[in-house]
Tab-separated table of C-alpha atoms and ligand atoms in Angstrom:
chain	number	residue	atom	x	y	z
A	1	LYS	CA	-18.723	39.942	110.003
A	2	GLY	CA	-16.163	39.654	107.210
A	3	LEU	CA	-13.573	38.248	109.617
A	4	GLU	CA	-16.135	35.819	110.949
A	5	ALA	CA	-16.847	34.618	107.402
A	6	ASN	CA	-13.115	34.319	106.791
A	7	SER	CA	-12.706	32.079	109.819
A	8	TYR	CA	-15.438	29.778	108.461
A	9	LEU	CA	-13.560	29.684	105.164
A	10	ASN	CA	-10.291	28.827	106.918
A	11	ASP	CA	-11.955	26.095	108.966
A	12	ALA	CA	-13.445	24.554	105.820
A	13	ARG	CA	-10.076	24.649	104.060
A	14	ARG	CA	-8.375	23.002	107.037
A	15	LYS	CA	-11.053	20.325	107.253
A	16	VAL	CA	-10.794	19.412	103.565
A	17	ALA	CA	-6.980	19.478	103.744
A	18	GLU	CA	-6.981	17.113	106.705
A	19	ILE	CA	-9.206	14.588	104.905
A	20	LEU	CA	-6.940	14.697	101.835
A	21	HIS	CA	-3.726	14.566	103.942
A	22	ALA	CA	-2.767	17.861	102.338
A	23	LEU	CA	-1.873	21.347	103.496
A	24	PRO	CA	-4.615	24.006	103.627
A	25	ASP	CA	-2.730	26.080	101.025
A	26	ASN	CA	-3.066	23.177	98.592
A	27	ILE	CA	-6.867	23.376	98.605
A	28	ILE	CA	-8.435	25.618	95.949
A	29	PHE	CA	-12.196	26.106	96.119
A	30	THR	CA	-13.960	26.407	92.762
A	31	SER	CA	-17.483	26.437	91.318
A	32	GLY	CA	-17.636	22.640	90.946
A	33	GLY	CA	-16.140	19.530	89.430
A	34	THR	CA	-16.200	20.957	85.932
A	35	GLU	CA	-14.198	24.021	86.881
A	36	SER	CA	-11.707	21.975	88.933
A	37	ASP	CA	-11.095	19.613	85.994
A	38	ASN	CA	-10.717	22.544	83.592
A	39	LEU	CA	-8.381	24.326	86.009
A	40	ALA	CA	-6.194	21.226	86.384
A	41	ILE	CA	-5.963	20.499	82.656
A	42	PHE	CA	-5.728	23.984	81.151
A	43	GLY	CA	-3.777	25.162	84.185
A	44	ILE	CA	-0.994	22.597	83.721
A	45	ALA	CA	-1.077	22.728	79.917
A	46	ARG	CA	-0.697	26.498	79.769
A	47	LYS	CA	1.885	26.690	82.544
A	48	TYR	CA	4.151	23.959	81.191
A	49	LYS	CA	3.560	24.009	77.406
A	50	ASP	CA	7.252	24.768	76.865
A	51	GLN	CA	8.156	21.505	78.650
A	52	GLY	CA	5.996	19.348	76.387
A	53	LYS	CA	2.650	19.272	74.649
A	54	HIS	CA	1.449	15.723	75.272
A	55	ILE	CA	-1.338	14.671	77.633
A	56	ILE	CA	-2.538	11.169	78.521
A	57	THR	CA	-6.122	10.548	79.568
A	58	THR	CA	-8.763	7.863	79.013
A	59	LYS	CA	-11.781	7.338	76.797
A	60	ILE	CA	-14.020	6.966	79.845
A	61	GLU	CA	-13.435	10.339	81.504
A	62	HIS	CA	-16.262	12.726	82.292
A	63	HIS	CA	-16.819	15.387	79.629
A	64	ALA	CA	-15.351	17.931	82.059
A	65	VAL	CA	-11.995	16.232	81.305
A	66	LEU	CA	-12.551	15.079	77.710
A	67	HIS	CA	-13.738	18.376	76.295
A	68	PRO	CA	-10.859	20.457	77.710
A	69	CYS	CA	-8.486	17.847	76.227
A	70	GLU	CA	-10.223	18.134	72.845
A	71	GLN	CA	-9.913	21.915	73.065
A	72	LEU	CA	-6.186	21.592	73.788
A	73	GLU	CA	-5.805	19.420	70.684
A	74	LYS	CA	-7.162	22.361	68.684
A	75	GLU	CA	-4.515	24.502	70.385
A	76	GLY	CA	-1.647	22.265	69.279
A	77	PHE	CA	-1.407	19.654	72.040
A	78	SER	CA	-1.509	15.942	71.338
A	79	VAL	CA	-3.672	13.776	73.582
A	80	THR	CA	-3.598	9.993	74.036
A	81	TYR	CA	-7.015	8.595	75.011
A	82	LEU	CA	-6.409	5.203	76.623
A	83	GLU	CA	-8.905	2.398	76.096
A	84	PRO	CA	-10.134	0.585	79.193
A	85	ASP	CA	-10.126	-3.219	79.206
A	86	SER	CA	-13.364	-5.177	78.739
A	87	GLU	CA	-14.272	-4.616	82.403
A	88	GLY	CA	-13.612	-0.883	82.345
A	89	PHE	CA	-10.175	-0.782	83.959
A	90	ILE	CA	-7.241	1.357	82.863
A	91	SER	CA	-3.993	-0.554	83.057
A	92	PRO	CA	-1.059	1.177	84.805
A	93	LYS	CA	1.267	-0.567	82.333
A	94	ARG	CA	-0.549	1.021	79.414
A	95	VAL	CA	-0.351	4.424	81.027
A	96	ARG	CA	3.354	3.839	81.399
A	97	ALA	CA	3.705	2.694	77.780
A	98	ALA	CA	2.012	5.876	76.549
A	99	MET	CA	4.408	8.225	78.377
A	100	THR	CA	6.972	10.167	76.358
A	101	PRO	CA	9.442	12.910	77.314
A	102	GLU	CA	6.798	15.314	75.948
A	103	THR	CA	4.111	14.160	78.404
A	104	ILE	CA	3.306	16.868	80.954
A	105	LEU	CA	0.031	15.545	82.370
A	106	VAL	CA	-1.769	12.251	82.998
A	107	SER	CA	-5.453	12.469	83.967
A	108	VAL	CA	-7.292	9.290	85.003
A	109	MET	CA	-10.535	9.333	86.958
A	110	TYR	CA	-10.702	7.623	90.368
A	111	ALA	CA	-14.180	6.094	89.916
A	112	ASN	CA	-16.260	6.103	86.766
A	113	ASN	CA	-19.591	7.946	86.738
A	114	GLU	CA	-21.373	5.500	84.424
A	115	ILE	CA	-20.174	1.988	85.226
A	116	GLY	CA	-18.612	2.493	88.647
A	117	THR	CA	-15.203	0.973	88.032
A	118	ILE	CA	-12.567	2.088	90.525
A	119	GLU	CA	-9.346	2.789	88.664
A	120	PRO	CA	-5.976	1.752	90.146
A	121	ILE	CA	-4.897	5.318	90.896
A	122	ALA	CA	-2.164	4.487	93.411
A	123	GLU	CA	-0.589	1.965	90.997
A	124	ILE	CA	-0.728	4.441	88.110
A	125	GLY	CA	0.807	7.022	90.454
A	126	LYS	CA	3.655	4.627	91.238
A	127	GLU	CA	4.350	4.043	87.538
A	128	ILE	CA	4.526	7.797	87.044
A	129	LEU	CA	6.917	8.195	89.990
A	130	LYS	CA	9.120	5.452	88.540
A	131	TRP	CA	9.135	7.099	85.125
A	132	ARG	CA	10.103	10.451	86.637
A	133	LYS	CA	12.945	8.887	88.559
A	134	GLU	CA	14.288	6.920	85.599
A	135	ASN	CA	14.087	9.947	83.313
A	136	ASN	CA	15.261	12.435	85.915
A	137	THR	CA	12.253	14.707	85.399
A	138	THR	CA	9.361	16.130	87.421
A	139	PHE	CA	6.892	15.309	84.596
A	140	PRO	CA	4.283	14.152	83.959
A	141	TYR	CA	2.036	15.500	86.691
A	142	PHE	CA	-0.876	13.300	87.717
A	143	HIS	CA	-4.476	14.488	88.021
A	144	THR	CA	-7.458	12.412	89.107
A	145	ASP	CA	-11.126	13.340	88.905
A	146	ALA	CA	-12.389	11.966	92.230
A	147	CYS	CA	-15.954	13.349	92.096
A	148	GLN	CA	-17.468	9.874	92.109
A	149	ALA	CA	-14.991	8.503	94.654
A	150	ALA	CA	-15.219	11.138	97.368
A	151	GLY	CA	-18.293	9.559	98.928
A	152	ALA	CA	-16.927	6.049	99.206
A	153	LEU	CA	-13.152	5.819	98.895
A	154	GLU	CA	-10.040	6.999	100.656
A	155	LEU	CA	-8.803	10.411	99.492
A	156	ASP	CA	-5.245	10.422	100.863
A	157	VAL	CA	-3.261	12.203	98.136
A	158	GLU	CA	0.012	10.762	99.468
A	159	LYS	CA	-1.178	7.164	99.206
A	160	LEU	CA	-2.677	7.858	95.788
A	161	HIS	CA	0.471	9.657	94.529
A	162	VAL	CA	-1.597	12.333	92.797
A	163	ASP	CA	-0.535	15.930	92.188
A	164	LEU	CA	-4.001	17.271	91.442
A	165	MET	CA	-7.411	15.978	92.512
A	166	THR	CA	-10.945	17.145	91.716
A	167	ILE	CA	-13.860	16.822	94.157
A	168	ASN	CA	-17.284	18.450	94.048
A	169	GLY	CA	-20.112	19.040	96.492
A	170	SER	CA	-22.987	17.650	94.491
A	171	LYS	CA	-21.802	14.012	94.406
A	172	ILE	CA	-21.428	13.798	98.177
A	173	TYR	CA	-24.867	15.096	99.120
A	174	GLY	CA	-23.365	18.551	99.595
A	175	PRO	CA	-24.273	21.806	97.904
A	176	LYS	CA	-24.150	22.096	94.125
A	177	GLY	CA	-21.974	24.671	92.404
A	178	VAL	CA	-18.924	24.210	94.599
A	179	GLY	CA	-15.813	22.108	94.163
A	180	VAL	CA	-12.220	21.593	95.223
A	181	LEU	CA	-9.041	21.305	93.286
A	182	TYR	CA	-6.214	19.856	95.354
A	183	LYS	CA	-2.858	20.969	93.972
A	184	ARG	CA	0.437	19.668	95.342
A	185	ARG	CA	2.936	22.257	96.551
A	186	ASN	CA	5.489	23.177	93.864
A	187	VAL	CA	3.115	22.150	91.081
A	188	GLN	CA	2.089	25.324	89.324
A	189	ILE	CA	-0.987	26.109	87.278
A	190	GLN	CA	-2.015	29.069	85.208
A	191	PRO	CA	-5.336	30.320	86.603
A	192	LEU	CA	-8.466	30.318	84.462
A	193	ILE	CA	-10.008	33.260	86.307
A	194	PHE	CA	-7.995	36.375	87.102
A	195	GLY	CA	-9.057	39.138	89.439
A	196	GLY	CA	-8.835	39.954	93.105
A	197	GLY	CA	-6.401	37.175	93.982
A	198	GLN	CA	-8.625	34.990	96.159
A	199	GLU	CA	-7.692	31.300	96.668
A	200	MET	CA	-3.956	32.026	96.813
A	201	GLY	CA	-4.234	33.831	93.469
A	202	GLN	CA	-5.238	30.584	91.746
A	203	ARG	CA	-8.953	31.306	91.419
A	204	SER	CA	-10.119	34.870	91.829
A	205	GLY	CA	-13.622	35.933	92.799
A	206	THR	CA	-15.403	36.414	96.111
A	207	GLU	CA	-15.620	33.037	97.801
A	208	ASN	CA	-18.895	31.110	97.953
A	209	ILE	CA	-18.755	30.732	101.746
A	210	PRO	CA	-22.062	28.846	102.272
A	211	GLY	CA	-21.165	26.432	99.465
A	212	ILE	CA	-17.626	25.917	100.720
A	213	VAL	CA	-18.699	25.367	104.333
A	214	GLY	CA	-21.371	22.947	103.124
A	215	LEU	CA	-18.939	21.029	100.940
A	216	ALA	CA	-16.445	20.667	103.803
A	217	LYS	CA	-19.166	19.443	106.160
A	218	ALA	CA	-20.560	17.016	103.593
A	219	LEU	CA	-17.071	15.632	102.955
A	220	GLU	CA	-16.451	15.199	106.662
A	221	LEU	CA	-19.782	13.428	107.221
A	222	ILE	CA	-19.452	11.089	104.258
A	223	GLN	CA	-15.796	10.284	104.841
A	224	ASN	CA	-16.545	9.401	108.474
A	225	ASN	CA	-19.122	6.988	107.095
A	226	ARG	CA	-17.020	5.859	104.156
A	227	LEU	CA	-16.845	2.138	104.775
A	228	GLU	CA	-20.595	1.846	105.163
A	229	GLU	CA	-21.210	4.056	102.114
A	230	ASN	CA	-18.775	1.958	100.100
B	301	LIG	C1	-20.458	15.314	88.211
B	301	LIG	C2	-19.089	15.102	87.752
B	301	LIG	C3	-18.315	16.172	87.247
B	301	LIG	C4	-18.860	17.570	87.093
B	301	LIG	O1	-19.045	18.202	88.309
B	301	LIG	P1	-19.948	19.539	88.446
B	301	LIG	O2	-19.863	19.865	89.917
B	301	LIG	O3	-21.310	19.192	87.973
B	301	LIG	O4	-19.307	20.609	87.630
B	301	LIG	C5	-17.017	15.906	86.858
B	301	LIG	N1	-16.516	14.652	86.923
B	301	LIG	C6	-17.219	13.617	87.384
B	301	LIG	C7	-16.603	12.253	87.450
B	301	LIG	C8	-18.536	13.800	87.806
B	301	LIG	O5	-19.231	12.752	88.244
């Protein structure tokens, strides 16, 4: 029965990976959007604090991003909170202008949970790639909270140029209390939860199989119907 459950887990991981154009090993299942955002932000900050202690995010992020950033400020990081324009958009040029050699992470949400603006993630991703090339560095990494986008927009992490992406079950008519953190290969994070080494050692604890299977199915159903949903 355990092996049977494991095969359901593997199928769900493969399904989510396929939708994100990622590898199954890049999919970490968590307890929801909040945990995925916390894992991305604290995970990068703690892993790479010796490379720099500056983070760029926006004033319109969900509290699951803002509050971890505020906590990191108390721990000695500096955080730039970008202002959106009058219509709620974050300008890629302003993200670029805020980057310094100390910047290790940029976190900009894909779609806003209050006013519905869709941020130009792929363009911001391109600015970050350009910066890395010009400065001969692998930083900053790029995280997007895609909880509000997963039901309506394309989630191809290659087209979006993101290194980390948060999705949850509850915003796509899936089960609550389950989420995904996509993490690009070679990008490392310090786990938040240590223990038995589940989820490639990135998130320990016995897996929530019904939640995970439900999330993968919900994502498949809604992504197949994306254009209509959008
Ligand atoms: C709902 C939501 C979250 C939190 O997700 P939970 O699964 O409730 O932890 C994070 N970010 C955004 C944009 C959300 O809409």
